[in-house]
PDB file of C-alpha atoms and ligand atoms in Angstrom:
ATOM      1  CA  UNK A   1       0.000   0.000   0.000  1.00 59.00           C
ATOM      2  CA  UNK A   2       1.352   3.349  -1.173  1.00 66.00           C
ATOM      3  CA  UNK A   3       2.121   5.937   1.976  1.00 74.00           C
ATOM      4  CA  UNK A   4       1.609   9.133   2.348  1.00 69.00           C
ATOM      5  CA  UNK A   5       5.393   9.967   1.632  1.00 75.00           C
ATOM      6  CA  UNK A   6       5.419   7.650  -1.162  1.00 79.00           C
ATOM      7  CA  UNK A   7       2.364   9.890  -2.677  1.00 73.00           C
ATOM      8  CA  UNK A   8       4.482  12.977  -1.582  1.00 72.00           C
ATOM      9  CA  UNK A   9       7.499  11.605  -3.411  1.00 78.00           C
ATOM     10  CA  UNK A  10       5.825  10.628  -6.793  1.00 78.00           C
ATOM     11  CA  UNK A  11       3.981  14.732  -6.984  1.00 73.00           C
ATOM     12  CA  UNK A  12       7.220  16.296  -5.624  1.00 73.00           C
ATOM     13  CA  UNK A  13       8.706  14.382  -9.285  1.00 77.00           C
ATOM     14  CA  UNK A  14       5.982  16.390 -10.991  1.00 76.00           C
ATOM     15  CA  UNK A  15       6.236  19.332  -9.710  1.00 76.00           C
ATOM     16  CA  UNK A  16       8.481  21.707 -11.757  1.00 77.00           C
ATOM     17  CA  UNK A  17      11.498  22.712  -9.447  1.00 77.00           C
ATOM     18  CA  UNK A  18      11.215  26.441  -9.810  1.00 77.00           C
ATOM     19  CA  UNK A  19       7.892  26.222  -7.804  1.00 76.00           C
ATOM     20  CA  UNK A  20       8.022  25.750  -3.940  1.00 76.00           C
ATOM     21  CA  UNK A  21       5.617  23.039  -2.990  1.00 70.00           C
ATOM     22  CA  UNK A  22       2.896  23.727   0.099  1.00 72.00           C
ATOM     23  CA  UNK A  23       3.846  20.774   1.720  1.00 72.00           C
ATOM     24  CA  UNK A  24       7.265  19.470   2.460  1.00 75.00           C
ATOM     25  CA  UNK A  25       6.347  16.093   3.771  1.00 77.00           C
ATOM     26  CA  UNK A  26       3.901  13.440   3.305  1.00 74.00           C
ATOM     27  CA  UNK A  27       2.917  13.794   6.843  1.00 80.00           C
ATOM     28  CA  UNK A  28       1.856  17.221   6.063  1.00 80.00           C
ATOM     29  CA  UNK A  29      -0.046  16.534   3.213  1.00 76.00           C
ATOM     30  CA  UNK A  30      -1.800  13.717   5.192  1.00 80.00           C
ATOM     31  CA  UNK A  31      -2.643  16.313   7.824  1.00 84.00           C
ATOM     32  CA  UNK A  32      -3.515  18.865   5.194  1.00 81.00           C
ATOM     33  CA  UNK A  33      -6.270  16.256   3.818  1.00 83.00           C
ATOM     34  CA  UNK A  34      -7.864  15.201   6.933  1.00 85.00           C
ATOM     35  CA  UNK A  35      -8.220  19.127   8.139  1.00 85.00           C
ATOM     36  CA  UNK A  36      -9.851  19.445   4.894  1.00 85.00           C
ATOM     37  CA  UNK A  37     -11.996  16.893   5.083  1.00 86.00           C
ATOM     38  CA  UNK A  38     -13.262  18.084   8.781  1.00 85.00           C
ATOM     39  CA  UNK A  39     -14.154  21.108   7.000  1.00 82.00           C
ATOM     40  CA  UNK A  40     -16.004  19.700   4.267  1.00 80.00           C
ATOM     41  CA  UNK A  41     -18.269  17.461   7.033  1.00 80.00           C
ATOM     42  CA  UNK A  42     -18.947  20.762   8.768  1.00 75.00           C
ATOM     43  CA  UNK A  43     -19.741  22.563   6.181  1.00 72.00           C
ATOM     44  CA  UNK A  44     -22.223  19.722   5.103  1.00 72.00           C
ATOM     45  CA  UNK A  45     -23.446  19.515   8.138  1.00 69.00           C
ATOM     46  CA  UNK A  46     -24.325  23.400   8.460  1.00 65.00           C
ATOM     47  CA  UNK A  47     -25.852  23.106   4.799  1.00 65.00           C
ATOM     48  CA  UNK A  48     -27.924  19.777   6.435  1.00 66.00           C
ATOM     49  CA  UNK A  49     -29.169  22.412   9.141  1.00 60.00           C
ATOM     50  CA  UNK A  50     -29.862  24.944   6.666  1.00 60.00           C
ATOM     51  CA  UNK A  51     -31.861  22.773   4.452  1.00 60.00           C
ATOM     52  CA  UNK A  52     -33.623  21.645   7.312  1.00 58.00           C
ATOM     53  CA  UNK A  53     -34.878  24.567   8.232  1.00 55.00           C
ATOM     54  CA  UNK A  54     -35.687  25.876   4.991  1.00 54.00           C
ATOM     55  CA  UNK A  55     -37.875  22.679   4.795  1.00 54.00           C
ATOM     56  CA  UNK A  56     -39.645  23.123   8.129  1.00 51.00           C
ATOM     57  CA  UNK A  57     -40.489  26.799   6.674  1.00 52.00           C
ATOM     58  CA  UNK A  58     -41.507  26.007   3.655  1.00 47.00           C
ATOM     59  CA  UNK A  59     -39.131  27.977   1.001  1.00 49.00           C
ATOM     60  CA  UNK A  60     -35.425  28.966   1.061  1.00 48.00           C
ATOM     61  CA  UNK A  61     -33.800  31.060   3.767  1.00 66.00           C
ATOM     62  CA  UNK A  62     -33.848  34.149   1.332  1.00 77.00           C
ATOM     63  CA  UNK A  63     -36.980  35.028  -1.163  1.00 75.00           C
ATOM     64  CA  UNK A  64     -37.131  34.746  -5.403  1.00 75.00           C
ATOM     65  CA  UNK A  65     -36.350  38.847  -5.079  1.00 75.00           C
ATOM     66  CA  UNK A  66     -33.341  39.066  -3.073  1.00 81.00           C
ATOM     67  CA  UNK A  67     -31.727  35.934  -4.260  1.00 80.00           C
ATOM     68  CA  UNK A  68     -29.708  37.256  -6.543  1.00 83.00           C
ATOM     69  CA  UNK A  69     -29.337  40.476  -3.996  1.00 89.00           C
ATOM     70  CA  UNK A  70     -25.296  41.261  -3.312  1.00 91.00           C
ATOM     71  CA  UNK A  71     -23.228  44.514  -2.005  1.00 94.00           C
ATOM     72  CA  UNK A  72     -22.425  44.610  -6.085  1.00 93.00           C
ATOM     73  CA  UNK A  73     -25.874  45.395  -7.469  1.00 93.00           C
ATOM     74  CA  UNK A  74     -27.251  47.535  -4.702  1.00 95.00           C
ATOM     75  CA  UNK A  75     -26.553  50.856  -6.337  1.00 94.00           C
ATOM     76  CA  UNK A  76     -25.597  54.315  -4.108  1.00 96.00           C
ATOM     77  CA  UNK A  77     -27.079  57.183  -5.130  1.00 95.00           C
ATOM     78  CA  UNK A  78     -26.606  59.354  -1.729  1.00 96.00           C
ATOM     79  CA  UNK A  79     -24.531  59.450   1.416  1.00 97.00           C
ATOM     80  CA  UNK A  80     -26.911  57.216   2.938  1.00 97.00           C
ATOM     81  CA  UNK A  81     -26.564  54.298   0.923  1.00 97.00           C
ATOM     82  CA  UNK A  82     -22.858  54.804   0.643  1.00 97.00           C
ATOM     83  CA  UNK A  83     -22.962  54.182   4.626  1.00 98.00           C
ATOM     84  CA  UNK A  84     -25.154  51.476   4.847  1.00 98.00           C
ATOM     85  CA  UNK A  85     -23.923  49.440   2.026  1.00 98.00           C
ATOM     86  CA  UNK A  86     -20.404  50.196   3.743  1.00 98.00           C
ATOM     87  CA  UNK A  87     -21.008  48.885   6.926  1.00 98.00           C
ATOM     88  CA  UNK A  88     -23.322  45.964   5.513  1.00 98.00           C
ATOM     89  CA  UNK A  89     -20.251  44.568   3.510  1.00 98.00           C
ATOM     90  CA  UNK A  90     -17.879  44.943   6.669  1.00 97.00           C
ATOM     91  CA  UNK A  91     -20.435  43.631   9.222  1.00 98.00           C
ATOM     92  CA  UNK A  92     -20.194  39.861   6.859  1.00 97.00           C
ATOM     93  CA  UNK A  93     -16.686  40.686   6.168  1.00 97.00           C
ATOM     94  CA  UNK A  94     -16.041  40.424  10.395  1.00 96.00           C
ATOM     95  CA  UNK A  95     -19.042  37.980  10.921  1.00 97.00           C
ATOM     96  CA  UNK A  96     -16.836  35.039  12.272  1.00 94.00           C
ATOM     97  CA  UNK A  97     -16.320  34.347  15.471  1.00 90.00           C
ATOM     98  CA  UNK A  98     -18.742  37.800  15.898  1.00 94.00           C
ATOM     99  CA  UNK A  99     -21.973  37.900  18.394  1.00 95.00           C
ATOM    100  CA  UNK A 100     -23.111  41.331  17.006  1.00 97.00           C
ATOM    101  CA  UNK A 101     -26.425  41.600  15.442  1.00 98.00           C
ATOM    102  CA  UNK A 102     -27.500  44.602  13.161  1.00 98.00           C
ATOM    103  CA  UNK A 103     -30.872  46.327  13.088  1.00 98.00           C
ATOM    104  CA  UNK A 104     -31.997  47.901   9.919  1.00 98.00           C
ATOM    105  CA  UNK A 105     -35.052  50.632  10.315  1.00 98.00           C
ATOM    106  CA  UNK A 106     -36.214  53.015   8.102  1.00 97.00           C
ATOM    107  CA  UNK A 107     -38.521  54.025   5.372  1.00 96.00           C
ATOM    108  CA  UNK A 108     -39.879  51.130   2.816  1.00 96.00           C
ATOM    109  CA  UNK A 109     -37.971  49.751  -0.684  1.00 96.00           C
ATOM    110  CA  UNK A 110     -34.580  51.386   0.770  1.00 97.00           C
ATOM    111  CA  UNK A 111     -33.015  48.583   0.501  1.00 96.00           C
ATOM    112  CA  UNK A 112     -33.127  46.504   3.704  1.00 97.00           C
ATOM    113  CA  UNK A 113     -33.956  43.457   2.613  1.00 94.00           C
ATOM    114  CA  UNK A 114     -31.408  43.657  -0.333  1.00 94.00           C
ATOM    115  CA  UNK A 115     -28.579  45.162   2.036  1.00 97.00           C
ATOM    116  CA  UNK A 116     -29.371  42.195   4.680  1.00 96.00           C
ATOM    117  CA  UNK A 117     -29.974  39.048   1.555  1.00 92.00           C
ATOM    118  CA  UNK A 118     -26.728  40.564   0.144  1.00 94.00           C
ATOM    119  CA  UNK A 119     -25.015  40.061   3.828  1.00 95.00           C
ATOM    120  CA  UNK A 120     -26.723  36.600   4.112  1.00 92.00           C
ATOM    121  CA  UNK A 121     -25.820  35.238   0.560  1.00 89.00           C
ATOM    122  CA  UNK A 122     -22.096  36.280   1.169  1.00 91.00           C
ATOM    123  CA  UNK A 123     -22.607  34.091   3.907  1.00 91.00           C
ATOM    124  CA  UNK A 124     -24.077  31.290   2.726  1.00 85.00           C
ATOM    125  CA  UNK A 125     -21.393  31.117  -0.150  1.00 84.00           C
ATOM    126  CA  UNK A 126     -19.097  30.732   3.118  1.00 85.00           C
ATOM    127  CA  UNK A 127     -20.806  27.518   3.916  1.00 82.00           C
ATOM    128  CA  UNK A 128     -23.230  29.643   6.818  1.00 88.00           C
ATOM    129  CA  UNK A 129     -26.577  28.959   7.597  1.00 87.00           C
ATOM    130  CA  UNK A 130     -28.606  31.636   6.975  1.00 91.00           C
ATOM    131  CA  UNK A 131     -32.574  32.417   7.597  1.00 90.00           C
ATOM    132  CA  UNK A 132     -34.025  35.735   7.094  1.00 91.00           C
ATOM    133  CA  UNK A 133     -38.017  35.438   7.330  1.00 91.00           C
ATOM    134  CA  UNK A 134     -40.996  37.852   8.247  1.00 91.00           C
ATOM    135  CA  UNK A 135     -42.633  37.798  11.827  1.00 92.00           C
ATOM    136  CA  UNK A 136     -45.613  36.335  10.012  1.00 90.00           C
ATOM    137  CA  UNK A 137     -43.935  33.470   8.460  1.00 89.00           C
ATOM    138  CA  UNK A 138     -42.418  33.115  11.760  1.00 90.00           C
ATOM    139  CA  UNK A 139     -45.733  32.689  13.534  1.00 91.00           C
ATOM    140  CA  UNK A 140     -47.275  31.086  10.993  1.00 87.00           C
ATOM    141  CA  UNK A 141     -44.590  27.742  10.961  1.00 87.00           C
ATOM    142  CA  UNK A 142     -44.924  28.142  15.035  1.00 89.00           C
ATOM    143  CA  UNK A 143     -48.351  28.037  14.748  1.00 87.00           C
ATOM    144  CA  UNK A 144     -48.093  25.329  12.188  1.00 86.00           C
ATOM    145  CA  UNK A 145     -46.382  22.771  14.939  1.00 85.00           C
ATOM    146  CA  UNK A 146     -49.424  22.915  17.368  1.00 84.00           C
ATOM    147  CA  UNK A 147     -51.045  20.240  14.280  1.00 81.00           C
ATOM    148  CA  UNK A 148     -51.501  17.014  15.501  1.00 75.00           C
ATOM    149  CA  UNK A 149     -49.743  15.807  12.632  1.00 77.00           C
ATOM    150  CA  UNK A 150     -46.747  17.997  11.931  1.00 75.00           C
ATOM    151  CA  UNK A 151     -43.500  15.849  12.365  1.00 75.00           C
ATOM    152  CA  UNK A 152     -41.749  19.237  14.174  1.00 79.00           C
ATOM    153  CA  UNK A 153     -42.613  20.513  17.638  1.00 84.00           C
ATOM    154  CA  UNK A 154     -42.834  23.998  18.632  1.00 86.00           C
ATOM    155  CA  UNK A 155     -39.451  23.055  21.116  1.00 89.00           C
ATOM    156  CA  UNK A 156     -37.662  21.849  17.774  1.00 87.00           C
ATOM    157  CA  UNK A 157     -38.526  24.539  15.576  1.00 88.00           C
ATOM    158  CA  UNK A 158     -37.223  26.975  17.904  1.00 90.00           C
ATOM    159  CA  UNK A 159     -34.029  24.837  18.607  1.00 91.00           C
ATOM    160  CA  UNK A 160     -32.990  25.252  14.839  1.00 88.00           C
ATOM    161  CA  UNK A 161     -33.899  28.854  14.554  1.00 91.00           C
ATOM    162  CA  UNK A 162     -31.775  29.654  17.252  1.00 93.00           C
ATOM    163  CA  UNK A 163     -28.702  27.681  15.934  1.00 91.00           C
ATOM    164  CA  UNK A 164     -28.638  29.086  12.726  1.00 91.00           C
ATOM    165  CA  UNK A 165     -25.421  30.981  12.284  1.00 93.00           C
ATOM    166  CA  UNK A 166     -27.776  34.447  11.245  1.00 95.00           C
ATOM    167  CA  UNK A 167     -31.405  34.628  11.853  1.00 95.00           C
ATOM    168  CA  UNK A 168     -32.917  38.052  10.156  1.00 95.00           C
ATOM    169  CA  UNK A 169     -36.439  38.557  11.167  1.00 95.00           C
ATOM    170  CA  UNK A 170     -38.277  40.688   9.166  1.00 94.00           C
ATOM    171  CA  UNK A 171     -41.455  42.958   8.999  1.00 93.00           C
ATOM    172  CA  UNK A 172     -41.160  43.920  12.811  1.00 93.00           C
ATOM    173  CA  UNK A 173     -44.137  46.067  13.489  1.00 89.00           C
ATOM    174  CA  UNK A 174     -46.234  44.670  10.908  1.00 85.00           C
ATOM    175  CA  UNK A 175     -47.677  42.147  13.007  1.00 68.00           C
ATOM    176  CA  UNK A 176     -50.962  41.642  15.615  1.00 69.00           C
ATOM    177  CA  UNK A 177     -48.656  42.528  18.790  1.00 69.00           C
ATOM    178  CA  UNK A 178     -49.929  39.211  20.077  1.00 81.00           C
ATOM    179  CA  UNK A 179     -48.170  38.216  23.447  1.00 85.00           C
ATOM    180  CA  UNK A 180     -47.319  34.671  21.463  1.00 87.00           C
ATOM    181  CA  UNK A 181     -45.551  36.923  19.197  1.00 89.00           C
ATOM    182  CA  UNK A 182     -43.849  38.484  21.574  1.00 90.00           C
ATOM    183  CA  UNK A 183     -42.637  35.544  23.731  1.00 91.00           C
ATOM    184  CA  UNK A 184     -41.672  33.536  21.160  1.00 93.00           C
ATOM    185  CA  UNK A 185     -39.337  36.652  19.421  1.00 95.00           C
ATOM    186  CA  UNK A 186     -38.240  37.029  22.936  1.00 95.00           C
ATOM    187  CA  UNK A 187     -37.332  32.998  23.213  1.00 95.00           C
ATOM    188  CA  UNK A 188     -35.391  32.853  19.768  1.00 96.00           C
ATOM    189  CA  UNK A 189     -33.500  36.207  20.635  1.00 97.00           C
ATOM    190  CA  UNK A 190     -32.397  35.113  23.947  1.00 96.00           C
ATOM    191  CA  UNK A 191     -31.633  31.728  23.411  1.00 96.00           C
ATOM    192  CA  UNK A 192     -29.786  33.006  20.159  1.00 97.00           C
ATOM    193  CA  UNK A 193     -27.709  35.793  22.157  1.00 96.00           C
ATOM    194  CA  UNK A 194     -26.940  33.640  24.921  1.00 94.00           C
ATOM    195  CA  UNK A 195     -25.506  30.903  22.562  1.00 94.00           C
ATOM    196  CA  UNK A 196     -23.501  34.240  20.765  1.00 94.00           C
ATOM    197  CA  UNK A 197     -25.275  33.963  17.653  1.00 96.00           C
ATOM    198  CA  UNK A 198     -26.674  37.164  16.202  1.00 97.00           C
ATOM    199  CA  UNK A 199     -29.895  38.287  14.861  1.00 98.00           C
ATOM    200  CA  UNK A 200     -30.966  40.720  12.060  1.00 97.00           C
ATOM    201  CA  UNK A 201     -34.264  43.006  12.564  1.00 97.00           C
ATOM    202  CA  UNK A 202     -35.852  44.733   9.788  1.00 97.00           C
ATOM    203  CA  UNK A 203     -38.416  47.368  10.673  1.00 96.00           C
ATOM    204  CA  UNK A 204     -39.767  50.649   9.482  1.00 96.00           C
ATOM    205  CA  UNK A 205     -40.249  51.417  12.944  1.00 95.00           C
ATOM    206  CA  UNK A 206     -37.443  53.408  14.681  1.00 95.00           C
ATOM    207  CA  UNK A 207     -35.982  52.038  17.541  1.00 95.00           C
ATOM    208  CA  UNK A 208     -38.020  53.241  20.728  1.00 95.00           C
ATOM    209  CA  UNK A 209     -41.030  51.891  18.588  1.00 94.00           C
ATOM    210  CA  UNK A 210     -39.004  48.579  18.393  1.00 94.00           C
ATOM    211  CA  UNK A 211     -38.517  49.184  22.362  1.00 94.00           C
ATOM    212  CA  UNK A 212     -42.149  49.689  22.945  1.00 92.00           C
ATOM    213  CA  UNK A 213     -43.577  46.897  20.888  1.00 92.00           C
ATOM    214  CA  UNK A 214     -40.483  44.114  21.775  1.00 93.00           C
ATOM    215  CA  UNK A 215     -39.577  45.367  25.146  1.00 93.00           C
ATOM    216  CA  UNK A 216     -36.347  46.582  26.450  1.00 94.00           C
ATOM    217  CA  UNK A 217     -35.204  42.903  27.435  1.00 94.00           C
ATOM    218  CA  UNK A 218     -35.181  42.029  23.682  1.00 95.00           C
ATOM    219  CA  UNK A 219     -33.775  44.817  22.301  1.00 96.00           C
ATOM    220  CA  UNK A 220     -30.649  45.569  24.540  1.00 96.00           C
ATOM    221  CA  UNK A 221     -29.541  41.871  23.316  1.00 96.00           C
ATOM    222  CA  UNK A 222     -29.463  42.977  19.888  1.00 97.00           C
ATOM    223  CA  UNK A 223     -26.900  45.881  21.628  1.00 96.00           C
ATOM    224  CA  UNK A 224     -24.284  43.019  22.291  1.00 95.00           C
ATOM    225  CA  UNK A 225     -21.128  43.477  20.877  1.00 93.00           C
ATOM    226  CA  UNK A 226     -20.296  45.634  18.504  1.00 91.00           C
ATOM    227  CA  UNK A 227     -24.033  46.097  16.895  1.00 96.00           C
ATOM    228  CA  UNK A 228     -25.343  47.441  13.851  1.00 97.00           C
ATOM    229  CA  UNK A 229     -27.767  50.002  13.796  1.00 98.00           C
ATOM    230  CA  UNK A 230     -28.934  51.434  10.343  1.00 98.00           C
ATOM    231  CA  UNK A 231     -31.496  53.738   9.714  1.00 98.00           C
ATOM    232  CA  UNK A 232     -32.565  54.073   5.956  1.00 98.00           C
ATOM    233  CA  UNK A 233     -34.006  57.599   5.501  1.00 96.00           C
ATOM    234  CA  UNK A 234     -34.034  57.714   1.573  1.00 96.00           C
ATOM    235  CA  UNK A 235     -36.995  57.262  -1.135  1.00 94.00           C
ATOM    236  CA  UNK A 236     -38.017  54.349  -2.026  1.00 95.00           C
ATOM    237  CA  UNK A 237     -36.355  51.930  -5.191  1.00 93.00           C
ATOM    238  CA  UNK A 238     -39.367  50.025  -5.590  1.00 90.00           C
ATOM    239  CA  UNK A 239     -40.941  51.881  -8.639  1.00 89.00           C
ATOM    240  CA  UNK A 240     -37.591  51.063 -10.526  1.00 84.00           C
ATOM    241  CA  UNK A 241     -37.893  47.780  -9.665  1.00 85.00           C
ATOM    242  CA  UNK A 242     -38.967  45.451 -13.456  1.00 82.00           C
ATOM    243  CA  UNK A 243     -37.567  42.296 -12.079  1.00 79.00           C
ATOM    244  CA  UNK A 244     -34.728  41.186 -13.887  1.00 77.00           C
ATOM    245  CA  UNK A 245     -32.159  43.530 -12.682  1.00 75.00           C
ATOM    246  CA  UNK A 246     -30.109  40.852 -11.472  1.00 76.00           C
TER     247      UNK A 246
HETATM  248  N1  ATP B   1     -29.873  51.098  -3.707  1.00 61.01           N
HETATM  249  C1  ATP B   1     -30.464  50.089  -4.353  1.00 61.01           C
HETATM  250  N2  ATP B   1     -29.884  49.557  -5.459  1.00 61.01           N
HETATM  251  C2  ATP B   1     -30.456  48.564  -6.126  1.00 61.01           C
HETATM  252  N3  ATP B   1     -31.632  47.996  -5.781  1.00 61.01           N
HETATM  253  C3  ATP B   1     -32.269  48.481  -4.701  1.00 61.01           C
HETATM  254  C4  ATP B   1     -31.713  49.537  -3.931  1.00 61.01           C
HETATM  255  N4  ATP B   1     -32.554  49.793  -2.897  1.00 61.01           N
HETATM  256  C5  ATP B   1     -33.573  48.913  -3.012  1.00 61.01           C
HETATM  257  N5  ATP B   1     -33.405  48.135  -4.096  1.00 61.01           N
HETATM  258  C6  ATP B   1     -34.329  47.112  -4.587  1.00 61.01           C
HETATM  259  O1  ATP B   1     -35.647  47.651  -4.418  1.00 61.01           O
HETATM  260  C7  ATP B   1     -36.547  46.658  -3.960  1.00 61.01           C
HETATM  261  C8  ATP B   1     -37.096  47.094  -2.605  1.00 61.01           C
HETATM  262  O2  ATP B   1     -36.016  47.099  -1.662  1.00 61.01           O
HETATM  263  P1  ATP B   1     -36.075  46.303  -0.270  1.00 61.01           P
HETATM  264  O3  ATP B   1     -37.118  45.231  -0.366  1.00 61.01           O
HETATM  265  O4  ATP B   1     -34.715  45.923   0.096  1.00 61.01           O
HETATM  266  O5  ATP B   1     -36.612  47.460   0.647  1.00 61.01           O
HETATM  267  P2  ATP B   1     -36.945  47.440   2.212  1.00 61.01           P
HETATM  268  O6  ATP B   1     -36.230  48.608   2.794  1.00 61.01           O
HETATM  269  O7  ATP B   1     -36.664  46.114   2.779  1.00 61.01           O
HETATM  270  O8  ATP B   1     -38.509  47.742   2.181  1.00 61.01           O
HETATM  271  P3  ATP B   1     -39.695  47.419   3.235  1.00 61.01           P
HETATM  272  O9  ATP B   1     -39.423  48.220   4.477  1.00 61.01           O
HETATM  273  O10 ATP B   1     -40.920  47.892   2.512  1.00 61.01           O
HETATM  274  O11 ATP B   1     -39.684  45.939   3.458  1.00 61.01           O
HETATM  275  C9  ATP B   1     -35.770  45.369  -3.901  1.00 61.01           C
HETATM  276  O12 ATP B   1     -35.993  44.665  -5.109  1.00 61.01           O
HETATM  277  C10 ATP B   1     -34.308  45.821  -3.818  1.00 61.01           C
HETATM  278  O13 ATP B   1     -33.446  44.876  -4.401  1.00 61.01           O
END
């Protein structure tokens, strides 16, 4: 059976001598391979977790329109946008290892959704799980586990949306102010924060509004860390929106 250094010996023959190899024993290419392949397992298992989820709610972590959605094709027109797309691409840029969450408020078809798809499909393409979703999808898939014959309970459904590396929850303050609503934002924020993952908030609510419908407890959690708060005070895209800009 051929050994590592055997292997290393027959590419070291191939490799033209002006170039320096990356490994200078077979032991190190051995060790190179198996750190790759522990990477590879957890990046399918983080996809596995991702598609899970995306299962239990029905459609992919990010919607048909902001698919395509990157810091590229998200076009600055004013000082405004210069700043938020700015510190959109840095807050994925310094997302590892990070247990800041952002909150994006403001005025509708800004660009909050695109800024926060655009921060979760740089992500994903780093082999991160990703979920952004509206408080009423939200409610509606908690609501959906209370069926006799749904194969996820309420407890599970709110284990995987708190382990998702970003959650972005979207459409805060269009929503019945129910106290279920409530507890259970409270639940997946806490249990998120405590386990230092962070959360995106999309609202065109400003933040004491977010205070007074949320409650303090929730919202100084999304303060941990160095934080993100955006506040999108331009007119709206939507009207130059045909939909197959990107
Ligand atoms: N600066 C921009 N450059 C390119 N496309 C933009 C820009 N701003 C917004 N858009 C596009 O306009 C549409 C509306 O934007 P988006 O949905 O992100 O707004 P929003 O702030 O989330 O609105 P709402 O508060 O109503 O949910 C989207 O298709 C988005 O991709």
């Amino acid at each position: 059976m051929k050994t590592p250094n055997d292997l290393f010996s027959r590419l070291k023959k191939l490799i033209p001598s002006n170039i320096k190899p990356k490994f200078e024993s077979g032991e190190e290419l051995l060790a190179w391979n198996q750190e790759q392949g522990r990477l590879r397992s957890e990046a399918i298992l983080l996809e596995n977790r991702a598609m899970k989820m995306q299962r239990v709610m029905g459609r992919s972590g990010i919607r048909e329109l902001y698919m395509n959605c990157s810091f590229d094709n998200y076009r600055v027109e004013n000082n405004g946008q210069r700043k938020a797309l700015n510190l959109a691409r840095e807050y994925a840029a310094k997302f590892e290892n990070s247990i800041a969450s952002f909150v994006f408020t403001g005025r509708p078809g800004t660009g909050k959704n695109h800024l926060s798809a655009a921060i979760g499909n740089d992500l994903i393409l780093r082999g991160k799980s990703v979920v952004i979703l509206t408080v009423a999808d939200l409610m509606s898939s908690m609501k959906s586990t209370f069926n006799g014959s749904s194969s996820v309970t309420e407890q599970r459904l709110l284990h995987d949306l708190s382990h998702v590396n970003l959650l972005v929850i979207d459409e805060i303050g269009i929503q019945s102010e129910s106290r279920y609503e409530k507890v259970i934002i409270n639940q997946i924020v806490d249990r998120r924060s405590s386990s230092k993952r962070p959360t995106g908030m999309l609202s065109n609510l400003d933040p004491s509004s977010m205070n007074a419908l949320l409650g303090e407890r929730v919202m100084d959690r999304m303060r941990l860390g160095n934080s993100l708060w955006v506040r999108f005070d331009w007119e709206s895209y939507r009207s130059r929106i045909r939909g197959d800009e990107y």
